[in-house]
Amino acid sequence: MKIDGGCHCGYITYEATVDAARVGICHCTDCQTLSGSAFRTGVLAQKDEFRVLSGKPKIYVKTAQSGTRRAQAFCPECGTHVYAYAADDPQAVSIRTGTARQRDQLVPSAQIWCRSAQPWVMNLDRMKKFPDQPVS
Ligand SMILES: [Zn+2]
Ligand SMILES: [Zn+2]
């Protein structure tokens, strides 16, 4: 499936071909911190099927407990986290699905690092729901 997207301010744009059946949620604590949220959602694209069309991302390399080095690509202007890849031998790019215009079609099929998932995240249905920002 072809997708395209970019960061919030529009400085970074990209296009990619992804396998829409391989969308995953990661509940690891690194993803919680890096996203500023409860989890991250990503979809894989092969390296040669991902192309940055505009902008030059800032790269932050994080080293996991296992020693794996992951390059995290952010917009230097607005801070949107757009994608990540193995720092040493990138074969694939994990695109943050919230940056894709087609995000509504990228439905996760698996969750990893569930042992560090925030306990409330597995049951969002019980929360009050508003169609937009409620007036307080
Ligand atoms: Zn931006
Ligand atoms: Zn993670």
Coordinates of N, CA, C and O and ligand atoms in Angstrom, one line a residue:
M1 N 0.8 -1.2 0.0 CA 0.0 0.0 0.0 C 0.9 1.2 0.0 O 1.9 1.3 0.8
K2 N 0.5 2.2 -0.9 CA 1.3 3.5 -0.9 C 0.7 4.4 0.1 O -0.5 4.6 0.3
I3 N 1.7 5.1 0.9 CA 1.3 6.1 1.8 C 2.1 7.3 1.6 O 3.2 7.2 1.0
D4 N 1.7 8.4 2.1 CA 2.5 9.6 2.2 C 2.1 10.4 3.4 O 1.0 10.2 4.0
G5 N 3.0 11.3 3.8 CA 2.7 12.0 5.0 C 3.8 13.0 5.4 O 4.7 13.3 4.5
G6 N 3.9 13.4 6.6 CA 4.9 14.3 7.1 C 4.7 14.7 8.5 O 3.8 14.2 9.2
C7 N 5.5 15.7 8.9 CA 5.4 16.2 10.3 C 4.3 17.2 10.4 O 3.7 17.6 9.4
H8 N 4.1 17.7 11.6 CA 3.0 18.6 11.8 C 3.2 20.0 11.1 O 2.3 20.5 10.6
C9 N 4.4 20.5 11.1 CA 4.7 21.8 10.5 C 4.8 21.7 9.0 O 4.8 22.8 8.3
G10 N 5.0 20.5 8.4 CA 5.1 20.4 7.0 C 6.5 20.4 6.4 O 6.7 20.3 5.2
Y11 N 7.5 20.6 7.3 CA 8.9 20.7 6.8 C 9.4 19.4 6.2 O 10.0 19.3 5.2
I12 N 9.0 18.3 6.9 CA 9.4 17.0 6.4 C 8.2 16.3 5.8 O 7.1 16.2 6.4
T13 N 8.4 15.8 4.6 CA 7.4 15.0 3.9 C 8.0 13.8 3.4 O 9.2 13.7 3.1
Y14 N 7.2 12.7 3.2 CA 7.8 11.4 2.7 C 6.7 10.7 2.0 O 5.5 11.0 2.0
E15 N 7.1 9.7 1.2 CA 6.2 8.7 0.6 C 6.8 7.3 0.8 O 8.1 7.2 1.0
A16 N 6.0 6.3 0.9 CA 6.5 5.0 1.1 C 5.5 4.0 0.6 O 4.3 4.3 0.4
T17 N 6.0 2.7 0.4 CA 5.1 1.6 0.2 C 5.3 0.7 1.5 O 6.4 0.4 1.8
V18 N 4.2 0.4 2.1 CA 4.2 -0.3 3.4 C 3.3 -1.6 3.2 O 2.4 -1.6 2.4
D19 N 3.5 -2.5 4.1 CA 2.7 -3.6 4.3 C 1.6 -3.3 5.3 O 1.9 -3.3 6.5
A20 N 0.4 -3.0 4.9 CA -0.6 -2.5 5.9 C -1.0 -3.6 6.9 O -1.6 -3.3 7.9
A21 N -0.6 -4.9 6.6 CA -0.9 -6.0 7.5 C 0.1 -6.0 8.6 O 0.0 -6.7 9.6
R22 N 1.2 -5.2 8.5 CA 2.2 -5.2 9.5 C 2.3 -3.8 10.3 O 3.3 -3.1 10.2
V23 N 1.2 -3.5 10.9 CA 1.2 -2.3 11.8 C 1.2 -2.8 13.2 O 0.5 -3.7 13.6
G24 N 2.1 -2.2 14.0 CA 2.2 -2.7 15.4 C 2.3 -1.5 16.4 O 2.6 -0.4 16.0
I25 N 1.9 -1.9 17.6 CA 1.9 -1.0 18.7 C 3.1 -1.4 19.6 O 3.3 -2.6 19.8
C26 N 3.9 -0.4 20.0 CA 5.0 -0.8 21.0 C 4.7 -0.1 22.3 O 4.6 1.2 22.3
H27 N 4.7 -0.9 23.3 CA 4.5 -0.3 24.7 C 5.8 -0.2 25.5 O 5.7 -0.1 26.7
C28 N 6.9 -0.3 24.9 CA 8.2 -0.2 25.7 C 8.3 1.2 26.3 O 7.7 2.2 25.8
T29 N 9.1 1.3 27.3 CA 9.2 2.5 28.0 C 10.0 3.6 27.2 O 9.7 4.8 27.3
D30 N 10.9 3.1 26.3 CA 11.5 4.1 25.4 C 10.5 4.8 24.5 O 10.5 6.0 24.3
C31 N 9.6 4.0 24.0 CA 8.5 4.5 23.1 C 7.6 5.4 23.9 O 7.1 6.4 23.3
Q32 N 7.3 5.1 25.1 CA 6.5 6.0 25.9 C 7.2 7.3 26.1 O 6.5 8.4 25.9
T33 N 8.4 7.3 26.4 CA 9.2 8.6 26.6 C 9.3 9.4 25.3 O 9.0 10.6 25.2
L34 N 9.7 8.7 24.2 CA 10.0 9.3 22.9 C 8.7 9.9 22.3 O 8.8 10.9 21.6
S35 N 7.6 9.2 22.6 CA 6.4 9.7 22.0 C 5.7 10.8 22.9 O 4.8 11.5 22.5
G36 N 6.1 10.8 24.2 CA 5.4 11.6 25.1 C 4.0 11.1 25.4 O 3.1 11.8 25.8
S37 N 3.8 9.8 25.1 CA 2.4 9.2 25.2 C 2.5 7.8 25.8 O 3.5 7.4 26.3
A38 N 1.4 7.1 25.6 CA 1.4 5.7 26.3 C 2.0 4.7 25.4 O 2.5 3.6 25.9
F39 N 2.1 4.9 24.1 CA 2.6 3.9 23.2 C 2.9 4.5 21.8 O 2.5 5.6 21.6
R40 N 3.6 3.8 21.0 CA 3.8 4.2 19.6 C 3.3 3.2 18.7 O 3.3 2.0 18.9
T41 N 2.8 3.7 17.5 CA 2.3 2.9 16.5 C 3.1 3.0 15.2 O 3.4 4.2 14.8
G42 N 3.6 1.9 14.7 CA 4.5 2.0 13.5 C 4.1 1.0 12.5 O 3.5 0.0 12.7
V43 N 4.6 1.3 11.2 CA 4.4 0.4 10.1 C 5.7 0.3 9.4 O 6.4 1.3 9.3
L44 N 6.1 -0.9 8.9 CA 7.4 -1.1 8.3 C 7.4 -0.8 6.8 O 6.4 -1.2 6.1
A45 N 8.4 -0.2 6.3 CA 8.7 -0.1 4.9 C 10.1 -0.5 4.6 O 11.0 -0.3 5.4
Q46 N 10.3 -1.2 3.5 CA 11.7 -1.6 3.2 C 12.4 -0.3 2.9 O 11.8 0.7 2.4
K47 N 13.7 -0.3 3.2 CA 14.5 1.0 3.1 C 14.4 1.6 1.7 O 14.2 2.8 1.6
D48 N 14.4 0.8 0.6 CA 14.3 1.4 -0.7 C 12.9 1.7 -1.1 O 12.7 2.2 -2.3
E49 N 11.9 1.5 -0.3 CA 10.6 1.8 -0.6 C 10.1 3.0 0.3 O 8.9 3.2 0.5
F50 N 11.0 3.7 0.9 CA 10.7 4.9 1.7 C 11.6 6.0 1.2 O 12.8 5.9 1.0
R51 N 11.0 7.2 1.0 CA 11.7 8.3 0.4 C 11.3 9.6 1.1 O 10.1 9.9 1.2
V52 N 12.3 10.3 1.7 CA 12.0 11.6 2.2 C 11.9 12.6 1.0 O 12.8 12.6 0.2
L53 N 10.8 13.3 0.9 CA 10.6 14.2 -0.2 C 11.1 15.6 0.1 O 11.4 16.4 -0.8
S54 N 11.0 16.0 1.3 CA 11.4 17.4 1.7 C 11.9 17.4 3.2 O 11.4 16.6 4.0
G55 N 12.8 18.3 3.4 CA 13.3 18.5 4.8 C 14.4 17.5 5.2 O 14.7 16.5 4.5
K56 N 15.1 17.9 6.2 CA 16.2 17.1 6.7 C 16.0 16.8 8.2 O 16.0 17.7 9.0
P57 N 15.6 15.6 8.5 CA 15.3 15.3 9.9 C 16.5 15.4 10.9 O 17.6 15.2 10.4
K58 N 16.2 15.7 12.1 CA 17.3 15.5 13.2 C 17.2 14.1 13.6 O 16.2 13.5 13.7
I59 N 18.4 13.5 13.7 CA 18.6 12.1 14.1 C 19.0 12.0 15.5 O 20.1 12.6 15.9
Y60 N 18.3 11.2 16.3 CA 18.7 10.9 17.7 C 18.9 9.4 17.8 O 18.0 8.6 17.4
V61 N 20.1 8.9 18.1 CA 20.4 7.5 18.2 C 20.2 7.1 19.7 O 20.9 7.5 20.6
K62 N 19.3 6.1 19.9 CA 19.1 5.6 21.2 C 19.7 4.2 21.2 O 19.6 3.4 20.3
T63 N 20.3 3.8 22.4 CA 20.9 2.5 22.5 C 20.0 1.7 23.5 O 19.8 2.1 24.6
A64 N 19.5 0.6 23.0 CA 18.6 -0.2 23.8 C 19.5 -1.0 24.8 O 20.7 -1.1 24.7
Q65 N 18.8 -1.6 25.8 CA 19.5 -2.5 26.8 C 20.3 -3.6 26.1 O 21.3 -4.0 26.5
S66 N 19.7 -4.1 25.0 CA 20.4 -5.2 24.2 C 21.6 -4.7 23.5 O 22.4 -5.5 22.9
G67 N 21.8 -3.3 23.4 CA 23.0 -2.8 22.7 C 22.6 -2.3 21.3 O 23.3 -1.7 20.6
T68 N 21.3 -2.7 20.9 CA 20.9 -2.3 19.5 C 20.7 -0.8 19.5 O 20.2 -0.1 20.4
R69 N 21.3 -0.2 18.4 CA 21.2 1.3 18.2 C 20.1 1.6 17.2 O 20.2 1.2 16.1
R70 N 19.2 2.4 17.6 CA 18.1 2.8 16.8 C 18.1 4.3 16.5 O 18.2 5.1 17.5
A71 N 18.1 4.6 15.2 CA 18.1 6.1 14.9 C 16.7 6.5 14.8 O 15.8 5.9 14.2
Q72 N 16.4 7.6 15.5 CA 15.0 8.2 15.6 C 15.1 9.5 14.8 O 15.9 10.4 15.2
A73 N 14.2 9.6 13.8 CA 14.2 10.8 13.0 C 13.1 11.7 13.4 O 11.9 11.3 13.3
F74 N 13.4 12.9 13.7 CA 12.4 13.9 14.2 C 12.5 15.1 13.3 O 13.5 15.5 12.7
C75 N 11.4 15.9 13.2 CA 11.4 17.2 12.6 C 12.2 18.1 13.5 O 11.8 18.3 14.6
P76 N 13.2 18.8 13.0 CA 13.9 19.8 13.8 C 13.1 21.0 14.1 O 13.5 21.8 15.0
E77 N 12.1 21.3 13.4 CA 11.3 22.5 13.6 C 10.1 22.3 14.6 O 9.9 23.1 15.4
C78 N 9.4 21.2 14.4 CA 8.2 21.0 15.2 C 8.3 19.8 16.2 O 7.4 19.6 17.0
G79 N 9.3 19.0 16.1 CA 9.5 17.9 17.0 C 8.7 16.6 16.7 O 8.8 15.7 17.5
T80 N 8.0 16.6 15.6 CA 7.2 15.4 15.3 C 8.2 14.2 15.1 O 9.2 14.4 14.3
H81 N 7.9 13.1 15.7 CA 8.7 11.9 15.4 C 8.1 11.2 14.2 O 7.0 10.8 14.2
V82 N 8.9 11.1 13.1 CA 8.4 10.7 11.9 C 8.7 9.2 11.6 O 7.9 8.4 11.1
Y83 N 10.0 8.8 11.9 CA 10.3 7.4 11.6 C 11.6 7.0 12.4 O 12.2 7.8 13.0
A84 N 11.9 5.7 12.3 CA 13.1 5.2 13.0 C 13.6 4.0 12.2 O 12.9 3.4 11.4
Y85 N 14.9 3.7 12.4 CA 15.6 2.6 11.7 C 16.8 2.2 12.5 O 17.3 2.9 13.3
A86 N 17.3 1.0 12.1 CA 18.5 0.5 12.8 C 19.7 1.4 12.4 O 19.9 1.6 11.2
A87 N 20.4 1.9 13.4 CA 21.4 2.9 13.1 C 22.6 2.3 12.3 O 23.2 3.0 11.5
D88 N 22.9 1.0 12.5 CA 24.1 0.4 11.9 C 23.9 -0.2 10.6 O 24.7 -0.1 9.7
D89 N 22.8 -0.9 10.4 CA 22.5 -1.6 9.1 C 21.0 -1.5 8.7 O 20.3 -2.5 8.9
P90 N 20.6 -0.3 8.3 CA 19.2 -0.1 8.1 C 18.7 -0.9 6.9 O 19.2 -0.8 5.8
Q91 N 17.7 -1.9 7.2 CA 17.1 -2.6 6.1 C 15.7 -2.1 5.9 O 15.1 -2.2 4.8
A92 N 15.1 -1.6 7.0 CA 13.7 -1.2 7.0 C 13.5 0.0 7.8 O 14.4 0.3 8.7
V93 N 12.5 0.7 7.5 CA 12.2 2.0 8.3 C 10.8 1.7 8.9 O 9.9 1.2 8.3
S94 N 10.7 2.1 10.2 CA 9.5 2.0 10.9 C 8.9 3.4 10.9 O 9.4 4.4 11.5
I95 N 7.8 3.6 10.2 CA 7.1 4.9 10.1 C 6.0 5.1 11.1 O 5.2 4.2 11.4
R96 N 6.1 6.2 11.8 CA 5.0 6.4 12.9 C 3.7 6.7 12.1 O 3.6 7.7 11.4
T97 N 2.8 5.9 12.4 CA 1.6 5.9 11.5 C 0.8 7.2 11.7 O 0.1 7.6 10.7
G98 N 0.9 7.9 12.8 CA 0.2 9.1 13.0 C 0.7 10.2 12.0 O 0.0 11.3 11.9
T99 N 1.8 10.0 11.4 CA 2.3 11.0 10.4 C 1.8 10.8 9.0 O 2.0 11.6 8.1
A100 N 1.1 9.6 8.8 CA 0.7 9.3 7.4 C -0.7 9.8 7.2 O -1.6 9.8 8.0
R101 N -0.9 10.3 6.0 CA -2.2 10.8 5.6 C -3.3 9.7 5.6 O -4.4 9.9 5.9
Q102 N -2.8 8.5 5.4 CA -3.7 7.3 5.3 C -3.8 6.6 6.7 O -4.0 5.4 6.7
R103 N -3.5 7.3 7.8 CA -3.4 6.7 9.1 C -4.7 5.9 9.4 O -4.6 4.9 10.2
D104 N -5.8 6.3 8.9 CA -7.1 5.6 9.3 C -7.1 4.2 8.7 O -7.9 3.3 9.1
Q105 N -6.2 3.9 7.7 CA -6.2 2.6 7.1 C -5.1 1.7 7.6 O -5.0 0.6 7.3
L106 N -4.3 2.3 8.5 CA -3.2 1.5 9.1 C -3.6 1.1 10.5 O -3.3 1.7 11.5
V107 N -4.3 -0.1 10.5 CA -4.9 -0.6 11.8 C -3.9 -1.6 12.4 O -3.5 -2.6 11.7
P108 N -3.5 -1.4 13.6 CA -2.5 -2.3 14.2 C -3.1 -3.7 14.3 O -4.3 -4.0 14.6
S109 N -2.1 -4.7 14.2 CA -2.5 -6.1 14.3 C -1.8 -6.8 15.4 O -2.0 -8.0 15.7
A110 N -0.8 -6.1 16.1 CA -0.1 -6.7 17.1 C 0.4 -5.7 18.1 O 0.6 -4.5 17.7
Q111 N 0.6 -6.1 19.4 CA 1.2 -5.2 20.4 C 2.4 -5.9 21.0 O 2.3 -7.0 21.4
I112 N 3.5 -5.1 21.1 CA 4.7 -5.7 21.7 C 5.1 -4.9 23.0 O 4.6 -3.8 23.2
W113 N 5.9 -5.5 23.8 CA 6.3 -5.0 25.1 C 5.1 -4.7 26.0 O 5.1 -3.7 26.7
C114 N 4.2 -5.6 26.0 CA 3.0 -5.4 26.8 C 3.3 -5.5 28.3 O 2.5 -4.9 29.1
R115 N 4.4 -6.0 28.7 CA 4.7 -6.1 30.1 C 4.9 -4.6 30.7 O 4.8 -4.5 31.9
S116 N 5.3 -3.7 29.8 CA 5.4 -2.3 30.3 C 4.3 -1.4 29.8 O 4.4 -0.2 30.0
A117 N 3.2 -2.0 29.3 CA 2.1 -1.2 28.9 C 1.4 -0.5 30.1 O 1.4 -1.1 31.2
Q118 N 1.0 0.7 29.9 CA 0.2 1.4 31.0 C -1.1 0.6 31.1 O -1.8 0.3 30.2
P119 N -1.5 0.3 32.4 CA -2.6 -0.6 32.6 C -3.9 -0.1 32.1 O -4.8 -0.9 31.6
W120 N -4.1 1.2 32.0 CA -5.4 1.8 31.6 C -5.6 1.7 30.1 O -6.7 1.8 29.5
V121 N -4.4 1.5 29.3 CA -4.5 1.6 27.9 C -5.3 0.5 27.2 O -5.7 0.6 26.1
M122 N -5.4 -0.7 27.9 CA -6.0 -1.8 27.4 C -7.6 -1.7 27.4 O -8.3 -2.5 26.9
N123 N -8.0 -0.7 28.1 CA -9.5 -0.5 28.2 C -9.9 0.9 28.1 O -10.4 1.5 29.1
L124 N -9.8 1.5 26.9 CA -10.2 2.9 26.7 C -11.7 3.0 26.6 O -12.2 4.1 26.7
D125 N -12.4 1.9 26.3 CA -13.8 2.0 26.1 C -14.6 2.5 27.3 O -15.7 3.1 27.1
R126 N -14.1 2.3 28.5 CA -14.9 2.7 29.7 C -14.8 4.2 29.9 O -15.5 4.8 30.8
M127 N -13.9 5.0 29.2 CA -13.8 6.4 29.5 C -14.9 7.2 28.8 O -15.4 6.9 27.7
K128 N -15.1 8.4 29.4 CA -16.1 9.3 28.8 C -15.5 9.8 27.4 O -14.3 9.9 27.3
K129 N -16.4 10.0 26.5 CA -16.0 10.4 25.1 C -16.7 11.6 24.7 O -17.9 11.8 24.9
F130 N -15.9 12.5 24.1 CA -16.4 13.8 23.5 C -16.0 13.8 22.0 O -14.9 13.3 21.7
P131 N -16.8 14.4 21.1 CA -16.5 14.4 19.7 C -15.3 15.4 19.4 O -14.6 15.2 18.4
D132 N -15.1 16.3 20.3 CA -13.9 17.3 20.1 C -13.6 17.8 21.5 O -14.0 17.3 22.5
Q133 N -12.9 19.0 21.6 CA -12.5 19.5 22.8 C -13.7 20.0 23.6 O -14.4 20.9 23.2
P134 N -14.0 19.4 24.8 CA -15.2 19.9 25.5 C -15.0 21.2 26.2 O -13.8 21.6 26.5
V135 N -16.0 22.0 26.3 CA -16.0 23.3 26.9 C -15.9 23.1 28.4 O -16.7 22.4 29.0
S136 N -14.9 23.7 29.1 CA -14.8 23.4 30.5 C -15.3 24.6 31.3 O -15.6 25.7 30.8
Ligands
ZN1 ZN 7.9 19.8 11.4
ZN2 ZN 9.1 0.6 21.7

